[in-house]
PDB file of C-alpha atoms and ligand atoms in Angstrom:
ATOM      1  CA  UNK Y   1      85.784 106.516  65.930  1.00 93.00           C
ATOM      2  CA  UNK Y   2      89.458 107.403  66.067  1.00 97.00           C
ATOM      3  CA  UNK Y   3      90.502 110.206  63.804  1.00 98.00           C
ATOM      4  CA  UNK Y   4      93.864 110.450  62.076  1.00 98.00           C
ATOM      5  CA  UNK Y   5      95.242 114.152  62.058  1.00 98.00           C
ATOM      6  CA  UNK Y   6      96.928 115.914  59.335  1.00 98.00           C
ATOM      7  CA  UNK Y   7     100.639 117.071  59.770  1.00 98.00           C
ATOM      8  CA  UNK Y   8      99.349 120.500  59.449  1.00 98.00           C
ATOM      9  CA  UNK Y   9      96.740 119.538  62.554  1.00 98.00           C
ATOM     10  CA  UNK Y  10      99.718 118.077  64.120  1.00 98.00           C
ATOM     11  CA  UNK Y  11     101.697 121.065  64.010  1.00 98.00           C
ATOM     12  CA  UNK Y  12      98.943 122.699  65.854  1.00 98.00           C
ATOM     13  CA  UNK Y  13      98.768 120.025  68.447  1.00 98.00           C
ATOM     14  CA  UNK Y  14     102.656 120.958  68.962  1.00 98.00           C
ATOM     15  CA  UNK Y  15     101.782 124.247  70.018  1.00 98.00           C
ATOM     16  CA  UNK Y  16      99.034 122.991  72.325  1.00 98.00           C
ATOM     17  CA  UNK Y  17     101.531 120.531  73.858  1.00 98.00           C
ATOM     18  CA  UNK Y  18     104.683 122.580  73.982  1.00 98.00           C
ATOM     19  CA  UNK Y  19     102.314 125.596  75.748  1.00 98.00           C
ATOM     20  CA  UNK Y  20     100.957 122.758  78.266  1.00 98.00           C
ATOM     21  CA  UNK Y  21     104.832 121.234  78.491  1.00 98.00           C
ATOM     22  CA  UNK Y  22     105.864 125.252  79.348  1.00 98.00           C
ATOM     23  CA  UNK Y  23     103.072 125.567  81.596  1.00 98.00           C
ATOM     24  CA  UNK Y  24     104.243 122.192  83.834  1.00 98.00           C
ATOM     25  CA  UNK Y  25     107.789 123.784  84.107  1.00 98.00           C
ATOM     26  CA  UNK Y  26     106.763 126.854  85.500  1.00 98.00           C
ATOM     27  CA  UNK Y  27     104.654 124.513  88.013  1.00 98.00           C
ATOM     28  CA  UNK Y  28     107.933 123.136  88.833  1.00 98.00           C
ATOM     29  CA  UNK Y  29     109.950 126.271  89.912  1.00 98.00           C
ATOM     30  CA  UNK Y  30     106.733 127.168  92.406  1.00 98.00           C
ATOM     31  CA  UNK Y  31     106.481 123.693  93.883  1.00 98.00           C
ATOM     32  CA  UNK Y  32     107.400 124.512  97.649  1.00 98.00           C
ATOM     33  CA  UNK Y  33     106.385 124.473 101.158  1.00 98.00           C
ATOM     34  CA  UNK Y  34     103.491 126.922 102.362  1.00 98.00           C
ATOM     35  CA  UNK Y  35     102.000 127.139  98.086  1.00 98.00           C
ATOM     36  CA  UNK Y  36      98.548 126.710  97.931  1.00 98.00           C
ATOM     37  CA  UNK Y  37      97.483 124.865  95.119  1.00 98.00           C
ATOM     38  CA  UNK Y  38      95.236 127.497  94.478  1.00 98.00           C
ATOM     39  CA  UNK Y  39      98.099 129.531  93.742  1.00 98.00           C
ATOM     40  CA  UNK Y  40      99.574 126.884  91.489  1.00 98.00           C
ATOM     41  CA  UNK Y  41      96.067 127.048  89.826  1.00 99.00           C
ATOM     42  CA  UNK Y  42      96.454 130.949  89.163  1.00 98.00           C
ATOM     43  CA  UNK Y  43      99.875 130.621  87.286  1.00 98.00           C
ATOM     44  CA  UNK Y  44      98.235 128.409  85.270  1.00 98.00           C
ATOM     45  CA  UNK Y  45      95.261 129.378  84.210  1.00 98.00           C
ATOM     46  CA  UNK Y  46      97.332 133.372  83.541  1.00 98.00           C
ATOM     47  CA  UNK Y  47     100.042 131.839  81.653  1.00 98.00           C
ATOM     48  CA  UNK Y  48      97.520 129.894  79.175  1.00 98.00           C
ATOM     49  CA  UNK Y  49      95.046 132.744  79.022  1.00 98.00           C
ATOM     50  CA  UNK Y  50      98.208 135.138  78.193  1.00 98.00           C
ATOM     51  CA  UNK Y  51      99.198 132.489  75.270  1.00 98.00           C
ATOM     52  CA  UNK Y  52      96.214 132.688  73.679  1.00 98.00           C
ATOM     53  CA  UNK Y  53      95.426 129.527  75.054  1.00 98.00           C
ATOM     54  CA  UNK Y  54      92.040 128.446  77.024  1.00 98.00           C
ATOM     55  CA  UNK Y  55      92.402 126.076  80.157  1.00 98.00           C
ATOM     56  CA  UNK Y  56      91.075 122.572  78.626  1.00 98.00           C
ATOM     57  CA  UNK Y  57      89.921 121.563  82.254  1.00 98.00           C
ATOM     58  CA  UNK Y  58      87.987 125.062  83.229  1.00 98.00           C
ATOM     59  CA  UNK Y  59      83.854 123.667  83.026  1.00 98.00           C
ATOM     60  CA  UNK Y  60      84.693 120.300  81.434  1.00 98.00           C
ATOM     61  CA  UNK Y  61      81.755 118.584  83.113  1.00 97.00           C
ATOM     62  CA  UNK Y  62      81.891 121.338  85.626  1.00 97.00           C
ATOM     63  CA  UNK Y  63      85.079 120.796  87.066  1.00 98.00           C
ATOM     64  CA  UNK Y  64      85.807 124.469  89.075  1.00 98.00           C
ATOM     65  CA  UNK Y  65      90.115 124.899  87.919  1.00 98.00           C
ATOM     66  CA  UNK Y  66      92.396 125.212  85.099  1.00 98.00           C
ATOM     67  CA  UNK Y  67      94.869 121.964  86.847  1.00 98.00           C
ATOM     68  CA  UNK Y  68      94.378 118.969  88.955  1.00 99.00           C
ATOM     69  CA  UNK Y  69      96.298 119.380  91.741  1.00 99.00           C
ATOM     70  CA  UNK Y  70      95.983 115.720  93.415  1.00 99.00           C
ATOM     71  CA  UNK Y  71      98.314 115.364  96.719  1.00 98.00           C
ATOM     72  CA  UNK Y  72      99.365 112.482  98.142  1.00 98.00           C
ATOM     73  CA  UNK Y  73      96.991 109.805  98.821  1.00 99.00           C
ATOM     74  CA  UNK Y  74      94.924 111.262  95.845  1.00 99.00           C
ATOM     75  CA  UNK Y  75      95.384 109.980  92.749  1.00 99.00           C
ATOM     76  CA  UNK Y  76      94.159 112.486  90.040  1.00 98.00           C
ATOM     77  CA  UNK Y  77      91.351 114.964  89.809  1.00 98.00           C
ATOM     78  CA  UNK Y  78      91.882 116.682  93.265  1.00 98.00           C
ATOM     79  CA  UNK Y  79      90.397 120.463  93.038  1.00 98.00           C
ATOM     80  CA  UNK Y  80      92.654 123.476  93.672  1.00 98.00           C
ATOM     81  CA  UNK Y  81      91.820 124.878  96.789  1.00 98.00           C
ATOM     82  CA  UNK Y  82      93.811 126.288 100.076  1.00 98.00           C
ATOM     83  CA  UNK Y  83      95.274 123.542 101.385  1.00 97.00           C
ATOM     84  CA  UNK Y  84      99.374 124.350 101.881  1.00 98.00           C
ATOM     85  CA  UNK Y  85     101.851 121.870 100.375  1.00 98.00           C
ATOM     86  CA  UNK Y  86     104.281 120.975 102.959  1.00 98.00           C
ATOM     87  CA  UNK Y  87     107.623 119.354 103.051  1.00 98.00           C
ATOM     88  CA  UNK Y  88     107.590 115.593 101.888  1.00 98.00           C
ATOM     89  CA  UNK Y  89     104.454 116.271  99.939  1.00 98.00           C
ATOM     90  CA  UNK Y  90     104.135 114.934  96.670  1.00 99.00           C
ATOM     91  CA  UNK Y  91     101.695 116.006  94.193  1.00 99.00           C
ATOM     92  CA  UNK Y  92     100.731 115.169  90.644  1.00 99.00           C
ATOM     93  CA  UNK Y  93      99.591 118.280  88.681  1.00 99.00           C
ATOM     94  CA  UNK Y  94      97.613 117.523  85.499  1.00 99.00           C
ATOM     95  CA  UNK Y  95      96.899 120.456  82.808  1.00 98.00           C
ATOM     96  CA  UNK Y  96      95.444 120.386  79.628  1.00 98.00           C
ATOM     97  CA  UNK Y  97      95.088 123.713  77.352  1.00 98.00           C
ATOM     98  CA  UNK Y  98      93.594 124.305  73.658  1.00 98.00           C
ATOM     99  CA  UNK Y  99      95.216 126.669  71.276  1.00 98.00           C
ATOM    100  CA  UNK Y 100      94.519 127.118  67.334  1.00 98.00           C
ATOM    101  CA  UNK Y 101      91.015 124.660  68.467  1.00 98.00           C
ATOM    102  CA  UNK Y 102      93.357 121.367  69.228  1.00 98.00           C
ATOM    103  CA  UNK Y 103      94.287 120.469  73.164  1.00 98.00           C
ATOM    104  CA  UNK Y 104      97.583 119.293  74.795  1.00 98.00           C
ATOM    105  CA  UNK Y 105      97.268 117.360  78.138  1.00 98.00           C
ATOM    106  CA  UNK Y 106     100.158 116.353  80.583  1.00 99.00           C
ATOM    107  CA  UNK Y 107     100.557 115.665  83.969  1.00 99.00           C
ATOM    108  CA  UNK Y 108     103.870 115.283  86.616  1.00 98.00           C
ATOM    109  CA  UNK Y 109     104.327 114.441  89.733  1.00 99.00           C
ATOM    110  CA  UNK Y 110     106.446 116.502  91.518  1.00 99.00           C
ATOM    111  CA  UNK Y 111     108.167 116.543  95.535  1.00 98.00           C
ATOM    112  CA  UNK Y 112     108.185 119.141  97.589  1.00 98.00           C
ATOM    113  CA  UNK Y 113     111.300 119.018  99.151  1.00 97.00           C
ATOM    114  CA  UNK Y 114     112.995 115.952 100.371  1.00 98.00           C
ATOM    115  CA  UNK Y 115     110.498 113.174 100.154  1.00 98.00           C
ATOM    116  CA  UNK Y 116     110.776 109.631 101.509  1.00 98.00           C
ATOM    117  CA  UNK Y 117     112.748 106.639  99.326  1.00 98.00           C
ATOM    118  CA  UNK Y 118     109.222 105.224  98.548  1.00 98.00           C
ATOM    119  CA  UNK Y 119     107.583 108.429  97.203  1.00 98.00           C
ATOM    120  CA  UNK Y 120     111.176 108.890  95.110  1.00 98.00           C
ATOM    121  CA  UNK Y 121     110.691 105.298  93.773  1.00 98.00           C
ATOM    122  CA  UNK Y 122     107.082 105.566  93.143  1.00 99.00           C
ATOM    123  CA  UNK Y 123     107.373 109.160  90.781  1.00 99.00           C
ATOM    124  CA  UNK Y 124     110.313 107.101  89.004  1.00 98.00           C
ATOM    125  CA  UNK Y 125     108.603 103.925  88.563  1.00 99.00           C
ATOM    126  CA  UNK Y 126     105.456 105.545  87.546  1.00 99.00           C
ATOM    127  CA  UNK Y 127     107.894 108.016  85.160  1.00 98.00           C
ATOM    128  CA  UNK Y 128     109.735 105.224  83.419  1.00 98.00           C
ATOM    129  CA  UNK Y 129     106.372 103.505  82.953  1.00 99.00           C
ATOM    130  CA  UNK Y 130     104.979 106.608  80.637  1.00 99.00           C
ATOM    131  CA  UNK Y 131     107.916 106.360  79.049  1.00 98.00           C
ATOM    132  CA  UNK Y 132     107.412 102.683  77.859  1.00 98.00           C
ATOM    133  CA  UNK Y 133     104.192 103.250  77.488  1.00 98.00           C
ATOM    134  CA  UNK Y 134     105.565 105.813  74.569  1.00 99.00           C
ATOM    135  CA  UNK Y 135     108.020 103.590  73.179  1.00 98.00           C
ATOM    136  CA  UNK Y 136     105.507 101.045  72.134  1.00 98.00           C
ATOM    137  CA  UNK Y 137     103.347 104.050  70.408  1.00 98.00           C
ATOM    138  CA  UNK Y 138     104.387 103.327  67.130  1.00 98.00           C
ATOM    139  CA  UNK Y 139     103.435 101.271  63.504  1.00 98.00           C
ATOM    140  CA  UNK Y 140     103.492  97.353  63.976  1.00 95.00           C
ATOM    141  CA  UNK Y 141     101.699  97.703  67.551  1.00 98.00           C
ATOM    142  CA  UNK Y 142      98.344  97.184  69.109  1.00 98.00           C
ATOM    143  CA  UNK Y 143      96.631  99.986  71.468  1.00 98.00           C
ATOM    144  CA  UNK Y 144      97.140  96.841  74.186  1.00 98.00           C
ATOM    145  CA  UNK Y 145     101.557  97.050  73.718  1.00 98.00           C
ATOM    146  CA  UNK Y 146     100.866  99.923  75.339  1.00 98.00           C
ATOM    147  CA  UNK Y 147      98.799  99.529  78.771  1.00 98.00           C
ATOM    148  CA  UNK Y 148     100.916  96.133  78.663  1.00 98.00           C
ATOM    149  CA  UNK Y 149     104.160  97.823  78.602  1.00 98.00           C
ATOM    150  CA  UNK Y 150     102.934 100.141  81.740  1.00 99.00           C
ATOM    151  CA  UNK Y 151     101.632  97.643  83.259  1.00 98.00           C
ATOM    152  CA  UNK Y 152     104.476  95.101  83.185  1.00 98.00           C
ATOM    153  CA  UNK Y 153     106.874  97.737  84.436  1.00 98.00           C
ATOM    154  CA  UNK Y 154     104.999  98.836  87.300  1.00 99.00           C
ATOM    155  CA  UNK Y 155     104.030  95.333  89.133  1.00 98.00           C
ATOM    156  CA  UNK Y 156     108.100  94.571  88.132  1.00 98.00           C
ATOM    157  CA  UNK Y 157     108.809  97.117  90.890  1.00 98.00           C
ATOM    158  CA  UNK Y 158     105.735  95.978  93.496  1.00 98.00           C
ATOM    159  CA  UNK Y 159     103.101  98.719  92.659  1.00 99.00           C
ATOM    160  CA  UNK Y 160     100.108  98.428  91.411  1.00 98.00           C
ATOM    161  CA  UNK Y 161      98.405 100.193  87.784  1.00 98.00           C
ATOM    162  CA  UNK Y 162      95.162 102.012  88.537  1.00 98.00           C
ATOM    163  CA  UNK Y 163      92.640 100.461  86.779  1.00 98.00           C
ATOM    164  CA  UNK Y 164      89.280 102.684  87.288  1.00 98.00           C
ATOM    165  CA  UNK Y 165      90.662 105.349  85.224  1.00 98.00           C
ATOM    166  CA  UNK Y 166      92.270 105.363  81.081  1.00 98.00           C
ATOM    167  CA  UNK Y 167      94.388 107.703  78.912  1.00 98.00           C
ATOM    168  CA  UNK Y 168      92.324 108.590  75.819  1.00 98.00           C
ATOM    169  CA  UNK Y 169      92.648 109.770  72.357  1.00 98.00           C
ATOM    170  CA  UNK Y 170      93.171 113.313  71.842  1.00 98.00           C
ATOM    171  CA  UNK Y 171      92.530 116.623  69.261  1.00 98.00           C
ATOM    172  CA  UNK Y 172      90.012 118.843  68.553  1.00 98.00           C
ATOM    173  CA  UNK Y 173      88.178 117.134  72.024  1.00 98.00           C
ATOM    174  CA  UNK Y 174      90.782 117.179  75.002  1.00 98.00           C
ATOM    175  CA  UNK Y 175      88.980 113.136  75.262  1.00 98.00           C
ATOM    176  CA  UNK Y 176      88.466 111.575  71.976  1.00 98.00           C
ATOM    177  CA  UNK Y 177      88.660 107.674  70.933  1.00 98.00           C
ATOM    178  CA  UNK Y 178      89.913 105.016  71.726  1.00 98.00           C
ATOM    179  CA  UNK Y 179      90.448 105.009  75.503  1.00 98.00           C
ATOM    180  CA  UNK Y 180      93.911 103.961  76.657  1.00 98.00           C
ATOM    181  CA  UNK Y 181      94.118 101.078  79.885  1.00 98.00           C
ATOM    182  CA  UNK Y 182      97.140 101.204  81.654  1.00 98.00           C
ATOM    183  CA  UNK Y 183      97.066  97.524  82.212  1.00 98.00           C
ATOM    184  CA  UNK Y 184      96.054  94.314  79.977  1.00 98.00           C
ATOM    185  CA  UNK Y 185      97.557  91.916  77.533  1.00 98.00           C
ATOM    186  CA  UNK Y 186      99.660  92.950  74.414  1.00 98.00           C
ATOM    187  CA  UNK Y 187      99.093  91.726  71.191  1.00 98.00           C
ATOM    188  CA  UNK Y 188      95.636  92.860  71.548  1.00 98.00           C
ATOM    189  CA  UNK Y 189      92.722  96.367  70.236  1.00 97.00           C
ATOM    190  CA  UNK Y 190      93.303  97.988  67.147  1.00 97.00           C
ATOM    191  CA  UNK Y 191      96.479  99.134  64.977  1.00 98.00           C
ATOM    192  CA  UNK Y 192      98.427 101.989  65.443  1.00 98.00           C
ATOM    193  CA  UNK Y 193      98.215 104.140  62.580  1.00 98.00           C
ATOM    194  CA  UNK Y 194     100.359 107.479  61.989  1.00 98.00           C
ATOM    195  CA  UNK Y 195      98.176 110.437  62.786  1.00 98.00           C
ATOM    196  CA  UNK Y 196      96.660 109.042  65.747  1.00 98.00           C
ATOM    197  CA  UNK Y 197      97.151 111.024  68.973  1.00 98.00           C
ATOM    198  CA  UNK Y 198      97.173 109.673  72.269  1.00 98.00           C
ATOM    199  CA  UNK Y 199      97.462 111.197  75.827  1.00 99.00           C
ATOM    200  CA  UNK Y 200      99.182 108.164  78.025  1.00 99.00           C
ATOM    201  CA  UNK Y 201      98.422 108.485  81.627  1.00 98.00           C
ATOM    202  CA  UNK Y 202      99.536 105.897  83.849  1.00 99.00           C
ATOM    203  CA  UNK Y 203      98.443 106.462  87.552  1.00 99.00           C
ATOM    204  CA  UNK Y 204     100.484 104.244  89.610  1.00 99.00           C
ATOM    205  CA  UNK Y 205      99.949 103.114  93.642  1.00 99.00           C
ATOM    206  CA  UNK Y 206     102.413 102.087  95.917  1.00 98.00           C
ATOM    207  CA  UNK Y 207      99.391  99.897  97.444  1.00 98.00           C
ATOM    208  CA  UNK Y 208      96.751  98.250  96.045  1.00 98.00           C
ATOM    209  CA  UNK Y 209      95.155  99.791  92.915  1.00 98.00           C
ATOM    210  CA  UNK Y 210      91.255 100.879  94.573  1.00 98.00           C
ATOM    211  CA  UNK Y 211      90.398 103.680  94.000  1.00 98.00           C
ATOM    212  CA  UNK Y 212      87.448 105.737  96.158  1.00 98.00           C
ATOM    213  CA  UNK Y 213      85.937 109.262  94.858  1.00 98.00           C
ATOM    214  CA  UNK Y 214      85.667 112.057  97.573  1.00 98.00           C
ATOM    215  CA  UNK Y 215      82.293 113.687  98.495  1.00 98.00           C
ATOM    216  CA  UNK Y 216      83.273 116.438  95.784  1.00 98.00           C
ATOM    217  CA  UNK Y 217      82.612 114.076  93.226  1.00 98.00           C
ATOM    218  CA  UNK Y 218      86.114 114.651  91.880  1.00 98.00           C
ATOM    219  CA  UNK Y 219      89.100 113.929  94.256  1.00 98.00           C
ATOM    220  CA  UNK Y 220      89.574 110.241  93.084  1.00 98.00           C
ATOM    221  CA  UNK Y 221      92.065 108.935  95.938  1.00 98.00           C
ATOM    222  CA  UNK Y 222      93.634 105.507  96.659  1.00 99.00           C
ATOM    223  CA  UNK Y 223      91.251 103.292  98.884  1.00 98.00           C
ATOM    224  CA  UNK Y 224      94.248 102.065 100.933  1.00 98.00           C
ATOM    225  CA  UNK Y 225      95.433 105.509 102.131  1.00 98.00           C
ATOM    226  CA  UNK Y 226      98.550 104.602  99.880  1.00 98.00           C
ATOM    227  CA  UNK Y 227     101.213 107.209  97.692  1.00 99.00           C
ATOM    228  CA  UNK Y 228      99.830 107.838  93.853  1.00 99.00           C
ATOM    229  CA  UNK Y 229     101.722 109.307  91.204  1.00 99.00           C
ATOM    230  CA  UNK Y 230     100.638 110.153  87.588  1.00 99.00           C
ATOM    231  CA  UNK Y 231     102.469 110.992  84.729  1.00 99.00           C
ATOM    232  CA  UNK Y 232     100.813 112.105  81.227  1.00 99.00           C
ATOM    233  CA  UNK Y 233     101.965 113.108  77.640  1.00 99.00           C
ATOM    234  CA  UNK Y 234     100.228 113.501  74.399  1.00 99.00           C
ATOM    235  CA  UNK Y 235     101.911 112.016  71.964  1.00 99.00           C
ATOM    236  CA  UNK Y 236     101.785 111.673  68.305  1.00 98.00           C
ATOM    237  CA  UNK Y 237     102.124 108.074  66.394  1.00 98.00           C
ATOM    238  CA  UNK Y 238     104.462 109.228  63.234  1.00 98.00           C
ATOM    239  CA  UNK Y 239     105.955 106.630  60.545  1.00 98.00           C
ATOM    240  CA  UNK Y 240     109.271 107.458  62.503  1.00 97.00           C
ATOM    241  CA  UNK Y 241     108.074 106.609  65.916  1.00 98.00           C
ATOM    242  CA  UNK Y 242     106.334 108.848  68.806  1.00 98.00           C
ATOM    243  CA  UNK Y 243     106.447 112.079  68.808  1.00 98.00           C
ATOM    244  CA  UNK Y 244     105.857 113.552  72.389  1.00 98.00           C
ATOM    245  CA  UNK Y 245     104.079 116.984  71.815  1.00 98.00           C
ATOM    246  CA  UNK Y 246     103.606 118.305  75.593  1.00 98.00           C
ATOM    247  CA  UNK Y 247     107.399 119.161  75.846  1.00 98.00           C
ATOM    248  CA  UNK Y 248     108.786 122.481  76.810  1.00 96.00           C
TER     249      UNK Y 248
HETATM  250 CO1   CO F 301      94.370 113.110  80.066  1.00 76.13          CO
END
């Protein structure tokens, strides 16, 4: 059942967002060579806990952290942990917090340092393909514009639209109805209605779109050893178009 929030719950969920938005751009500045993501973990979970806030991630079906921290090869869901980033790294750091009882989730992928012209296209590719994603969050379309839109724009440049894995309707759940492909036909699923909220997460290959789970039972990584990036914004469907709420 998808639930249409008030603008006074929306309000809320811009607080959520803009904390999770805040918390990403702090992320940003401590992306570098010889961070653990463990560390990148720690800023995180202190600078939501200091808010007010409470990590959204922290024990949701017993995942250990408050932010995926997937690098690489993996495509989302990797666990925070000592491994060092290291020059020509990228990694894709998801976060989700809840404040006032709604959540905000987002995700980025980010280089450390210089990074090769593939990993610069694929973060790019997979950015602008959020952002159309977004643009076809609004009245007159079907939940499928919107995996269509991704998924168009991704095989335009030659990589491939994880399929194994959704964006999902957000608010007083961090995952609520209706689940959000990446991929499919448009024209098609249900209306878009103002006061739904959506988190849009497009995970994007630069290989083929398998996917295989580690032996943590988290760490979902590309089958093909390939680059992943994965970009992610709640966003609000208003009568004046989407309204992203996990900015700064
Ligand atoms: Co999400």
């Amino acid at each position: 059942m998808v639930i249409l929030r008030t603008p006074a719950e929306i309000e809320q969920m811009r607080r959520a967002g803009s904390l999770v938005g805040q918390v990403l751009e702090r992320l940003r500045e401590h992306v570098a060579p010889g961070v653990s993501t463990r560390e990148l973990d720690a800023i995180a979970e202190n600078m939501i806990c200091s808010r007010g806030g409470v990590p959204s991630f922290k024990g949701y079906r017993g995942y250990p952290a408050s932010i995926c921290a997937s690098v690489n090869n993996e495509i989302i869901h990797g666990i925070p942990g000592d491994r060092m980033l290291v020059d020509g790294d990228i990694i894709s750091i998801d976060c989700g917090a809840m404040l006032g009882g709604y959540h905000g989730d987002a995700a980025m992928t980010f280089p450390v340092g210089p990074v090769s012209a593939e990993a610069e296209k694929l973060m790019t590719v997979t950015r602008e393909a959020l952002n159309a994603g977004i643009a076809m969050a609004r009245l007159k379309m079907r939940l499928g514009d919107i995996g269509n839109a991704i998924q168009r724009h991704v095989e335009a440049n030659g990589f491939s639209v994880v399929r194994d894995f959704v964006g999902h309707g957000i608010g007083r759940h961090m995952h609520e109805d209706p689940q959000i492909p990446n991929f499919g036909p448009a024209g098609m699923g249900m209306r878009l209605r103002t006061g739904m909220v959506l988190a849009i997460e497009p995970m994007v290959n630069a290989g083929g779109h398998e996917v295989v789970v580690m032996d943590d039972g988290w760490t979902a990584c590309t089958r093909d050893g390939s680059l992943s990036a994965h970009f992610e914004h709640t966003v609000a469907i208003t009568d004046d178009g989407p309204e992203v709420l996990t900015l700064p």
